[in-house]
Amino acid sequence: MKRKHYETAMAPLREQLVVMARWARTTGQRIVVLFEGRDTAGKGGAIRAVSEKLNPRQCHIVALAKPTEAEQSQWYFQRYVDHLPSAGEIVLFDRSWYNRAGVEKVMGYADDAQVTRFLEQAPAFEKMLVDDGILLFKYWLGTDQAQQEERLRERLEDPLKRWKLSPIDLAARERYDAYTDAREAMLEATHTAHAPWTLVDFNDQKRGRLTLVRDLLDRLPDTHVVPPEIDFPALDREPRAETYAVLKPIADYPIE
Amino acid sequence: MKRKHYETAMAPLREQLVVMARWARTTGQRIVVLFEGRDTAGKGGAIRAVSEKLNPRQCHIVALAKPTEAEQSQWYFQRYVDHLPSAGEIVLFDRSWYNRAGVEKVMGYADDAQVTRFLEQAPAFEKMLVDDGILLFKYWLGTDQAQQEERLRERLEDPLKRWKLSPIDLAARERYDAYTDAREAMLEATHTAHAPWTLVDFNDQKRGRLTLVRDLLDRLPDTHVVPPEIDFPALDREPRAETYAVLKPIADYPIE
Amino acid sequence: MKRKHYETAMAPLREQLVVMARWARTTGQRIVVLFEGRDTAGKGGAIRAVSEKLNPRQCHIVALAKPTEAEQSQWYFQRYVDHLPSAGEIVLFDRSWYNRAGVEKVMGYADDAQVTRFLEQAPAFEKMLVDDGILLFKYWLGTDQAQQEERLRERLEDPLKRWKLSPIDLAARERYDAYTDAREAMLEATHTAHAPWTLVDFNDQKRGRLTLVRDLLDRLPDTHVVPPEIDFPALDREPRAETYAVLKPIADYPIE
Amino acid sequence: MKRKHYETAMAPLREQLVVMARWARTTGQRIVVLFEGRDTAGKGGAIRAVSEKLNPRQCHIVALAKPTEAEQSQWYFQRYVDHLPSAGEIVLFDRSWYNRAGVEKVMGYADDAQVTRFLEQAPAFEKMLVDDGILLFKYWLGTDQAQQEERLRERLEDPLKRWKLSPIDLAARERYDAYTDAREAMLEATHTAHAPWTLVDFNDQKRGRLTLVRDLLDRLPDTHVVPPEIDFPALDREPRAETYAVLKPIADYPIE
């Protein structure tokens, strides 16, 4: 999909995301969106598409680091619970509790009993959140292995993206089928009426982002809230220019 | 500044920011950057310029909400300390402890004694962080009132930006001079040898971002670290396409 | 029950609690004990009986203050989850998530829908903890109203206990029956096979403490762990007395 | 000192501690007390003497575990700052940031540069807390080596105390003089006008507790606050006895 096309299609969605955020703030709604999927699928870009025009004091992105040893010994969901939203907040999880059913299972970081227990607990855990009134959305971003290979190669060659190429990614490319199996087991166990999964094709990332954002907006109820009137009288004097006494600004970036 | 110009100038800086992040990760450096300045100056955009290509698991943006009543009764710096970096982390503060010397002073949320105490404590507090080895950078983004007026009007009219128009912003436009005075008092007290301020002109936001990022990079020592060799053998089979059994992806966003 | 009797009976139990703690530390067990019951029943004293000889770095007492406004808008269990144990830890909850089914219900701080939802969620929540391997014990301490009246009067008159006499206590004495009803509804809904309640009569507080501690110990598996050998050679010199140069100790408390 | 004597002397001090707590609650004072000293000196017992009659929702005991790897890489004071009091709270630190100048120095867990930096930063850090209005008290509990030896031997032999006998304790007994030197260096650097140390002789632990509590109370301003009148009308019916339907209490602890 061409950038121009994308921008044209995304523009009204951005406005609707802002409307959604105002609605959440005004009505105290709590929104949680999980972004899961293949390595390289484009989770980061999708999260940016949702969050870029929103207030960072309202919309939090949660990208947890590897658990500490103490955290590993706790109830599995504990460190995620800490980031669930208060009234009016939107939380986007860049990977989530589903790590256990994906990378941890495939790479052997969790044993079979742990994975099985997770697949049993996740629906019950999510039911509690949903029954409590949290709006929970779960997206899984798919991509063919050919695309994945191309993107991995791009990461290898693009200095801006090289940090994204983790040893786990490299292992993951050899376990494409194991990840597929893990996803199917995950869907089987956790695609529930109260917290369904939505799968989105991210072979074309721009189109994938449009599809995801459109779907998210469609699943929400009517989010229109009349914004408050703002009184914006004319200034009663000439606008002032900056004046600096203690310290001056540094030289501007040079333009030839 | 034209977008094309901006993009051309920003491209190599983005690469250097990625190099910086790799260096921080590899050497365990901790980096803290404070973004302060006029309302509408462009703090959010500057933070995005620094963070957009970095790993969100390494580079954290801290945008604290209004303190709770309990937090208000604590040692003023307490809720900020909680977000200081561990080894290898980069923390960008979207407004910071300097709230007390800016908005809280001008709007009367803090009394004179609190502001005076803050201006005494901030240099001592920062000295401890710097002596501990934290790399601390403090940016103040300036903009003339005419620009500020234009941007406020834009926020009023652009549905994407209207949420940014807070009652405090509207009060702030009438107190442009009080903010100037508060900034001068802040610089007088807290522009120190160990933690100097850097003022950047953000009348042109794109140019301001370039100036700020260029300056940040220039202040760091040599951040070059040889990235590890990555072995990327050819796949030993045809790449697999996604196959879905339990659940299919939803329909793609339509393109006419 | 006489103090001397009590001390004689408690002595071996204290030793077994220490054995339990060593076992938890050595094997990585996580133990959670909830203390609920009538106002004045003696929760604080029971918690002290369990914890007094244990390492405060291992055995944590959780007595949460009133939730903040933000916490009130979160998933109800969120602020409790934060205190669940890591490997080897023992957590004693001085009141717990059951507040919602007790004081919040009786005093009208939670509405019927919230109480009903809580009574549905508590068993599911606890099942997740228990299935995760946490050892969960739930004690409810009962006392007749005549006893309660006597203890309230004692609080009124004893300056050491007056702080315990909260307005809620005073309201509670008039709602003895409502608390009884609330307890019965709570037991009906949350006395489960995986997380049963244990009721203990605390009309005699010393005897109640013995009953509770004895029961707790009986429910645990064999906790015997051979303590490590400790090599304790004689000092190779005369023991040194304290010598102070910079600052001297203050005068001892006078004894006539 | 005899137990009876001790109890007689402690009784009025306990009342005054309760008065102190009411004063802190009513006036919003924040109190921090650090308990440092020789191993076996009796920090735990002293903390219990201060806290035993206070509301655990107001008076918090902070006994931090070993720092995680991430915490070790943070600003040294960060994990302590997290536990500083809000208005009306009393925080008792069972060991504190002074670990760095004591056990970490003597056992080599911190290098010379870290210890030197700590000794420079501690007074500045404490000055910020004190200037912010926190009431800070620093106690160091001393004991002769002969006493220490006796208590270590007691820990060895008493099953209730054996857990207290850590490998570090055993190493500490051989480094009695090194601990003395470390204490002197600590006092030299951190016994300041704004945050003085108080040394207390704990060769007799009961007397030491009396000395410490008496000193703490003496250093506070007049803490008398008239407690609110409490209306305690007679119950308007016969007090009810507990009645249990769903579940009965377990059998009482047997008394022969």
mmCIF file of C-alpha atoms in Angstrom, chain D:
data_model
loop_
_atom_site.group_PDB
_atom_site.id
_atom_site.type_symbol
_atom_site.label_atom_id
_atom_site.label_comp_id
_atom_site.label_asym_id
_atom_site.label_seq_id
_atom_site.Cartn_x
_atom_site.Cartn_y
_atom_site.Cartn_z
ATOM 1 C CA MET D 1 17.382 -5.249 83.919
ATOM 2 C CA LYS D 2 14.504 -7.301 85.250
ATOM 3 C CA ARG D 3 11.422 -7.816 83.136
ATOM 4 C CA LYS D 4 9.125 -6.431 85.820
ATOM 5 C CA HIS D 5 11.174 -3.309 86.168
ATOM 6 C CA TYR D 6 11.226 -2.941 82.411
ATOM 7 C CA GLU D 7 7.474 -3.308 82.102
ATOM 8 C CA THR D 8 6.861 -0.724 84.787
ATOM 9 C CA ALA D 9 9.183 1.757 83.120
ATOM 10 C CA MET D 10 7.934 1.055 79.598
ATOM 11 C CA ALA D 11 4.231 1.400 80.347
ATOM 12 C CA PRO D 12 4.107 5.221 80.379
ATOM 13 C CA LEU D 13 6.420 5.402 77.350
ATOM 14 C CA ARG D 14 4.013 3.212 75.385
ATOM 15 C CA GLU D 15 1.262 5.652 76.140
ATOM 16 C CA GLN D 16 3.400 8.525 74.975
ATOM 17 C CA LEU D 17 4.184 6.718 71.734
ATOM 18 C CA VAL D 18 0.465 6.387 71.134
ATOM 19 C CA VAL D 19 0.083 10.104 71.849
ATOM 20 C CA MET D 20 2.892 10.786 69.373
ATOM 21 C CA ALA D 21 1.117 8.755 66.710
ATOM 22 C CA ARG D 22 -2.156 10.600 67.248
ATOM 23 C CA TRP D 23 -0.292 13.881 66.972
ATOM 24 C CA ALA D 24 1.364 12.771 63.710
ATOM 25 C CA ARG D 25 -1.991 11.689 62.302
ATOM 26 C CA THR D 26 -3.781 14.848 63.368
ATOM 27 C CA THR D 27 -1.135 17.315 62.268
ATOM 28 C CA GLY D 28 0.126 15.438 59.202
ATOM 29 C CA GLN D 29 3.665 15.094 60.580
ATOM 30 C CA ARG D 30 5.965 12.597 58.892
ATOM 31 C CA ILE D 31 8.379 10.665 61.109
ATOM 32 C CA VAL D 32 11.313 8.531 59.969
ATOM 33 C CA VAL D 33 13.425 6.526 62.400
ATOM 34 C CA LEU D 34 16.536 4.640 61.303
ATOM 35 C CA PHE D 35 17.691 1.670 63.375
ATOM 36 C CA GLU D 36 21.331 0.798 62.774
ATOM 37 C CA GLY D 37 23.935 -0.916 64.884
ATOM 38 C CA ARG D 38 25.944 -4.011 65.645
ATOM 39 C CA ASP D 39 24.595 -7.365 64.629
ATOM 40 C CA THR D 40 22.727 -8.798 67.637
ATOM 41 C CA ALA D 41 22.451 -5.367 69.221
ATOM 42 C CA GLY D 42 18.673 -5.611 69.261
ATOM 43 C CA LYS D 43 17.311 -3.549 66.372
ATOM 44 C CA GLY D 44 14.307 -5.813 65.926
ATOM 45 C CA GLY D 45 13.348 -5.622 69.576
ATOM 46 C CA ALA D 46 13.725 -1.851 69.618
ATOM 47 C CA ILE D 47 11.517 -1.524 66.569
ATOM 48 C CA ARG D 48 8.913 -3.729 68.219
ATOM 49 C CA ALA D 49 9.060 -1.583 71.344
ATOM 50 C CA VAL D 50 8.242 1.496 69.269
ATOM 51 C CA SER D 51 5.620 -0.043 67.016
ATOM 52 C CA GLU D 52 3.757 -2.616 69.079
ATOM 53 C CA LYS D 53 0.896 -0.412 70.200
ATOM 54 C CA LEU D 54 0.642 1.653 67.022
ATOM 55 C CA ASN D 55 -1.716 1.263 64.103
ATOM 56 C CA PRO D 56 0.008 -0.840 61.412
ATOM 57 C CA ARG D 57 -1.840 1.218 58.801
ATOM 58 C CA GLN D 58 0.048 4.269 60.086
ATOM 59 C CA CYS D 59 3.370 2.912 61.321
ATOM 60 C CA HIS D 60 5.301 1.001 58.658
ATOM 61 C CA ILE D 61 8.351 -1.156 59.252
ATOM 62 C CA VAL D 62 10.687 -1.249 56.282
ATOM 63 C CA ALA D 63 13.092 -4.173 56.151
ATOM 64 C CA LEU D 64 14.333 -4.337 52.587
ATOM 65 C CA ALA D 65 15.680 -7.533 51.092
ATOM 66 C CA LYS D 66 18.895 -7.719 49.080
ATOM 67 C CA PRO D 67 18.687 -5.399 46.065
ATOM 68 C CA THR D 68 17.979 -6.962 42.668
ATOM 69 C CA GLU D 69 20.510 -6.554 39.893
ATOM 70 C CA ALA D 70 18.487 -3.691 38.403
ATOM 71 C CA GLU D 71 18.262 -1.958 41.772
ATOM 72 C CA GLN D 72 21.999 -2.307 42.234
ATOM 73 C CA SER D 73 22.529 -0.294 39.075
ATOM 74 C CA GLN D 74 20.208 2.540 40.148
ATOM 75 C CA TRP D 75 20.925 5.679 42.128
ATOM 76 C CA TYR D 76 21.797 4.223 45.513
ATOM 77 C CA PHE D 77 18.991 5.933 47.474
ATOM 78 C CA GLN D 78 16.251 5.100 44.967
ATOM 79 C CA ARG D 79 14.843 1.980 46.590
ATOM 80 C CA TYR D 80 14.705 3.657 50.001
ATOM 81 C CA VAL D 81 12.976 6.804 48.724
ATOM 82 C CA ASP D 82 10.050 4.628 47.692
ATOM 83 C CA HIS D 83 9.238 4.024 51.373
ATOM 84 C CA LEU D 84 9.413 7.574 52.717
ATOM 85 C CA PRO D 85 6.253 8.658 54.567
ATOM 86 C CA SER D 86 3.169 10.520 53.402
ATOM 87 C CA ALA D 87 1.420 12.908 55.790
ATOM 88 C CA GLY D 88 0.702 11.335 59.170
ATOM 89 C CA GLU D 89 2.873 8.267 58.623
ATOM 90 C CA ILE D 90 5.675 6.860 60.765
ATOM 91 C CA VAL D 91 8.343 4.778 59.030
ATOM 92 C CA LEU D 92 10.803 2.627 60.958
ATOM 93 C CA PHE D 93 13.783 1.455 58.910
ATOM 94 C CA ASP D 94 15.229 -1.874 60.089
ATOM 95 C CA ARG D 95 18.637 -1.124 58.606
ATOM 96 C CA SER D 96 18.630 1.689 56.105
ATOM 97 C CA TRP D 97 20.669 3.443 53.449
ATOM 98 C CA TYR D 98 23.564 3.207 55.971
ATOM 99 C CA ASN D 99 24.061 -0.398 54.903
ATOM 100 C CA ARG D 100 26.536 1.000 52.412
ATOM 101 C CA ALA D 101 28.721 2.478 55.141
ATOM 102 C CA GLY D 102 28.468 -0.602 57.330
ATOM 103 C CA VAL D 103 28.035 -4.151 56.125
ATOM 104 C CA GLU D 104 28.648 -3.344 52.451
ATOM 105 C CA LYS D 105 31.902 -1.612 53.254
ATOM 106 C CA VAL D 106 33.157 -4.157 55.756
ATOM 107 C CA MET D 107 32.205 -7.169 53.673
ATOM 108 C CA GLY D 108 33.456 -5.625 50.440
ATOM 109 C CA TYR D 109 30.056 -5.524 48.675
ATOM 110 C CA ALA D 110 30.664 -1.864 47.874
ATOM 111 C CA ASP D 111 33.984 -0.525 46.664
ATOM 112 C CA ASP D 112 35.820 2.437 48.185
ATOM 113 C CA ALA D 113 34.492 4.898 45.628
ATOM 114 C CA GLN D 114 30.917 3.854 46.347
ATOM 115 C CA VAL D 115 31.398 4.177 50.081
ATOM 116 C CA THR D 116 33.072 7.575 49.731
ATOM 117 C CA ARG D 117 30.281 8.800 47.465
ATOM 118 C CA PHE D 118 27.687 7.547 49.901
ATOM 119 C CA LEU D 119 29.302 9.352 52.828
ATOM 120 C CA GLU D 120 29.213 12.552 50.783
ATOM 121 C CA GLN D 121 25.650 12.098 49.583
ATOM 122 C CA ALA D 122 23.970 10.944 52.790
ATOM 123 C CA PRO D 123 24.107 14.345 54.536
ATOM 124 C CA ALA D 124 22.835 16.118 51.411
ATOM 125 C CA PHE D 125 20.088 13.560 50.951
ATOM 126 C CA GLU D 126 18.997 13.815 54.569
ATOM 127 C CA LYS D 127 19.107 17.609 54.436
ATOM 128 C CA MET D 128 16.522 17.510 51.669
ATOM 129 C CA LEU D 129 14.214 15.330 53.726
ATOM 130 C CA VAL D 130 14.627 17.434 56.851
ATOM 131 C CA ASP D 131 14.170 20.713 54.981
ATOM 132 C CA ASP D 132 11.031 19.217 53.491
ATOM 133 C CA GLY D 133 9.727 18.873 57.040
ATOM 134 C CA ILE D 134 10.310 15.172 57.661
ATOM 135 C CA LEU D 135 11.289 14.432 61.273
ATOM 136 C CA LEU D 136 14.336 12.192 60.937
ATOM 137 C CA PHE D 137 15.923 10.252 63.808
ATOM 138 C CA LYS D 138 19.014 8.091 63.459
ATOM 139 C CA TYR D 139 19.861 5.560 66.146
ATOM 140 C CA TRP D 140 22.950 3.400 66.348
ATOM 141 C CA LEU D 141 22.808 0.519 68.817
ATOM 142 C CA GLY D 142 26.118 -0.554 70.333
ATOM 143 C CA THR D 143 27.125 -3.701 72.135
ATOM 144 C CA ASP D 144 30.393 -5.105 73.395
ATOM 145 C CA GLN D 145 31.815 -8.111 71.648
ATOM 146 C CA ALA D 146 31.391 -10.279 74.725
ATOM 147 C CA GLN D 147 27.658 -9.594 74.624
ATOM 148 C CA GLN D 148 27.618 -10.191 70.892
ATOM 149 C CA GLU D 149 29.313 -13.546 71.350
ATOM 150 C CA GLU D 150 26.827 -14.544 74.007
ATOM 151 C CA ARG D 151 23.893 -13.616 71.807
ATOM 152 C CA LEU D 152 25.321 -15.398 68.794
ATOM 153 C CA ARG D 153 25.734 -18.498 70.880
ATOM 154 C CA GLU D 154 22.153 -18.118 72.055
ATOM 155 C CA ARG D 155 20.992 -17.916 68.450
ATOM 156 C CA LEU D 156 22.937 -21.033 67.716
ATOM 157 C CA GLU D 157 21.248 -22.932 70.500
ATOM 158 C CA ASP D 158 17.750 -21.483 70.569
ATOM 159 C CA PRO D 159 15.627 -22.948 67.756
ATOM 160 C CA LEU D 160 13.522 -19.773 67.796
ATOM 161 C CA LYS D 161 16.522 -17.644 66.969
ATOM 162 C CA ARG D 162 18.611 -19.818 64.762
ATOM 163 C CA TRP D 163 17.329 -18.187 61.565
ATOM 164 C CA LYS D 164 18.874 -14.969 62.775
ATOM 165 C CA LEU D 165 22.303 -16.499 62.536
ATOM 166 C CA SER D 166 23.315 -15.643 59.013
ATOM 167 C CA PRO D 167 26.689 -16.327 57.440
ATOM 168 C CA ILE D 168 27.178 -12.562 57.481
ATOM 169 C CA ASP D 169 26.762 -12.538 61.255
ATOM 170 C CA LEU D 170 29.431 -15.153 61.543
ATOM 171 C CA ALA D 171 31.775 -13.162 59.384
ATOM 172 C CA ALA D 172 30.877 -10.037 61.345
ATOM 173 C CA ARG D 173 32.081 -11.450 64.654
ATOM 174 C CA GLU D 174 35.569 -11.725 63.226
ATOM 175 C CA ARG D 175 35.428 -8.162 61.976
ATOM 176 C CA TYR D 176 34.284 -6.435 65.118
ATOM 177 C CA ASP D 177 37.065 -3.867 64.802
ATOM 178 C CA ALA D 178 36.415 -3.237 61.136
ATOM 179 C CA TYR D 179 32.789 -2.489 62.015
ATOM 180 C CA THR D 180 34.008 -0.119 64.727
ATOM 181 C CA ASP D 181 36.173 1.705 62.206
ATOM 182 C CA ALA D 182 33.341 1.841 59.697
ATOM 183 C CA ARG D 183 31.033 3.303 62.338
ATOM 184 C CA GLU D 184 33.544 5.975 63.250
ATOM 185 C CA ALA D 185 33.985 6.973 59.607
ATOM 186 C CA MET D 186 30.220 7.048 59.222
ATOM 187 C CA LEU D 187 29.764 9.269 62.270
ATOM 188 C CA GLU D 188 32.551 11.562 61.139
ATOM 189 C CA ALA D 189 30.830 12.106 57.818
ATOM 190 C CA THR D 190 27.142 11.955 58.678
ATOM 191 C CA HIS D 191 26.649 13.219 62.232
ATOM 192 C CA THR D 192 25.323 16.597 61.130
ATOM 193 C CA ALA D 193 23.460 19.429 62.757
ATOM 194 C CA HIS D 194 20.378 18.766 60.650
ATOM 195 C CA ALA D 195 20.450 14.975 61.077
ATOM 196 C CA PRO D 196 22.476 13.997 64.141
ATOM 197 C CA TRP D 197 23.126 10.436 65.235
ATOM 198 C CA THR D 198 22.150 9.130 68.631
ATOM 199 C CA LEU D 199 24.204 6.261 70.016
ATOM 200 C CA VAL D 200 22.594 3.977 72.535
ATOM 201 C CA ASP D 201 24.274 1.324 74.634
ATOM 202 C CA PHE D 202 22.449 -1.969 74.096
ATOM 203 C CA ASN D 203 24.592 -4.191 76.302
ATOM 204 C CA ASP D 204 21.410 -4.430 78.334
ATOM 205 C CA GLN D 205 18.736 -4.619 75.658
ATOM 206 C CA LYS D 206 15.787 -3.780 77.874
ATOM 207 C CA ARG D 207 17.499 -0.749 79.221
ATOM 208 C CA GLY D 208 18.634 0.176 75.724
ATOM 209 C CA ARG D 209 15.040 0.119 74.493
ATOM 210 C CA LEU D 210 13.955 2.367 77.337
ATOM 211 C CA THR D 211 16.810 4.761 76.621
ATOM 212 C CA LEU D 212 16.010 4.901 72.928
ATOM 213 C CA VAL D 213 12.270 5.361 73.265
ATOM 214 C CA ARG D 214 12.684 7.987 76.006
ATOM 215 C CA ASP D 215 15.137 9.885 73.778
ATOM 216 C CA LEU D 216 12.859 9.716 70.746
ATOM 217 C CA LEU D 217 9.941 11.087 72.728
ATOM 218 C CA ASP D 218 12.089 13.836 74.255
ATOM 219 C CA ARG D 219 13.211 15.064 70.870
ATOM 220 C CA LEU D 220 9.700 15.593 69.620
ATOM 221 C CA PRO D 221 7.868 18.833 70.289
ATOM 222 C CA ASP D 222 4.798 18.790 72.508
ATOM 223 C CA THR D 223 2.703 16.072 70.951
ATOM 224 C CA HIS D 224 -0.376 16.469 73.050
ATOM 225 C CA VAL D 225 -3.561 16.612 71.002
ATOM 226 C CA VAL D 226 -6.933 16.465 72.664
ATOM 227 C CA PRO D 227 -8.531 13.246 71.430
ATOM 228 C CA PRO D 228 -11.993 13.701 69.983
ATOM 229 C CA GLU D 229 -14.946 13.085 72.256
ATOM 230 C CA ILE D 230 -16.534 9.736 71.545
ATOM 231 C CA ASP D 231 -20.208 9.181 72.080
ATOM 232 C CA PHE D 232 -20.776 5.686 73.361
ATOM 233 C CA PRO D 233 -24.425 5.145 74.139
ATOM 234 C CA ALA D 234 -25.710 1.935 75.665
ATOM 235 C CA LEU D 235 -26.799 -0.734 73.194
ATOM 236 C CA ASP D 236 -30.564 -0.673 72.802
ATOM 237 C CA ARG D 237 -30.962 -4.429 73.098
ATOM 238 C CA GLU D 238 -29.340 -7.475 74.611
ATOM 239 C CA PRO D 239 -26.011 -8.205 72.955
ATOM 240 C CA ARG D 240 -26.275 -11.006 70.450
ATOM 241 C CA ALA D 241 -24.114 -14.133 70.533
ATOM 242 C CA GLU D 242 -22.455 -15.421 67.368
ATOM 243 C CA THR D 243 -24.621 -17.837 65.398
ATOM 244 C CA TYR D 244 -23.158 -19.811 62.541
ATOM 245 C CA ALA D 245 -25.137 -21.445 59.760
ATOM 246 C CA VAL D 246 -22.971 -22.161 56.724
ATOM 247 C CA LEU D 247 -19.885 -23.223 58.621
ATOM 248 C CA LYS D 248 -19.064 -23.757 62.290
ATOM 249 C CA PRO D 249 -15.905 -22.673 64.092
ATOM 250 C CA ILE D 250 -13.283 -25.340 64.520
ATOM 251 C CA ALA D 251 -12.741 -26.923 67.924
ATOM 252 C CA ASP D 252 -10.949 -24.747 70.432
ATOM 253 C CA TYR D 253 -7.401 -25.502 71.402
ATOM 254 C CA PRO D 254 -7.782 -28.112 74.152
ATOM 255 C CA ILE D 255 -7.147 -27.130 77.742
ATOM 256 C CA GLU D 256 -6.772 -29.870 80.252
#
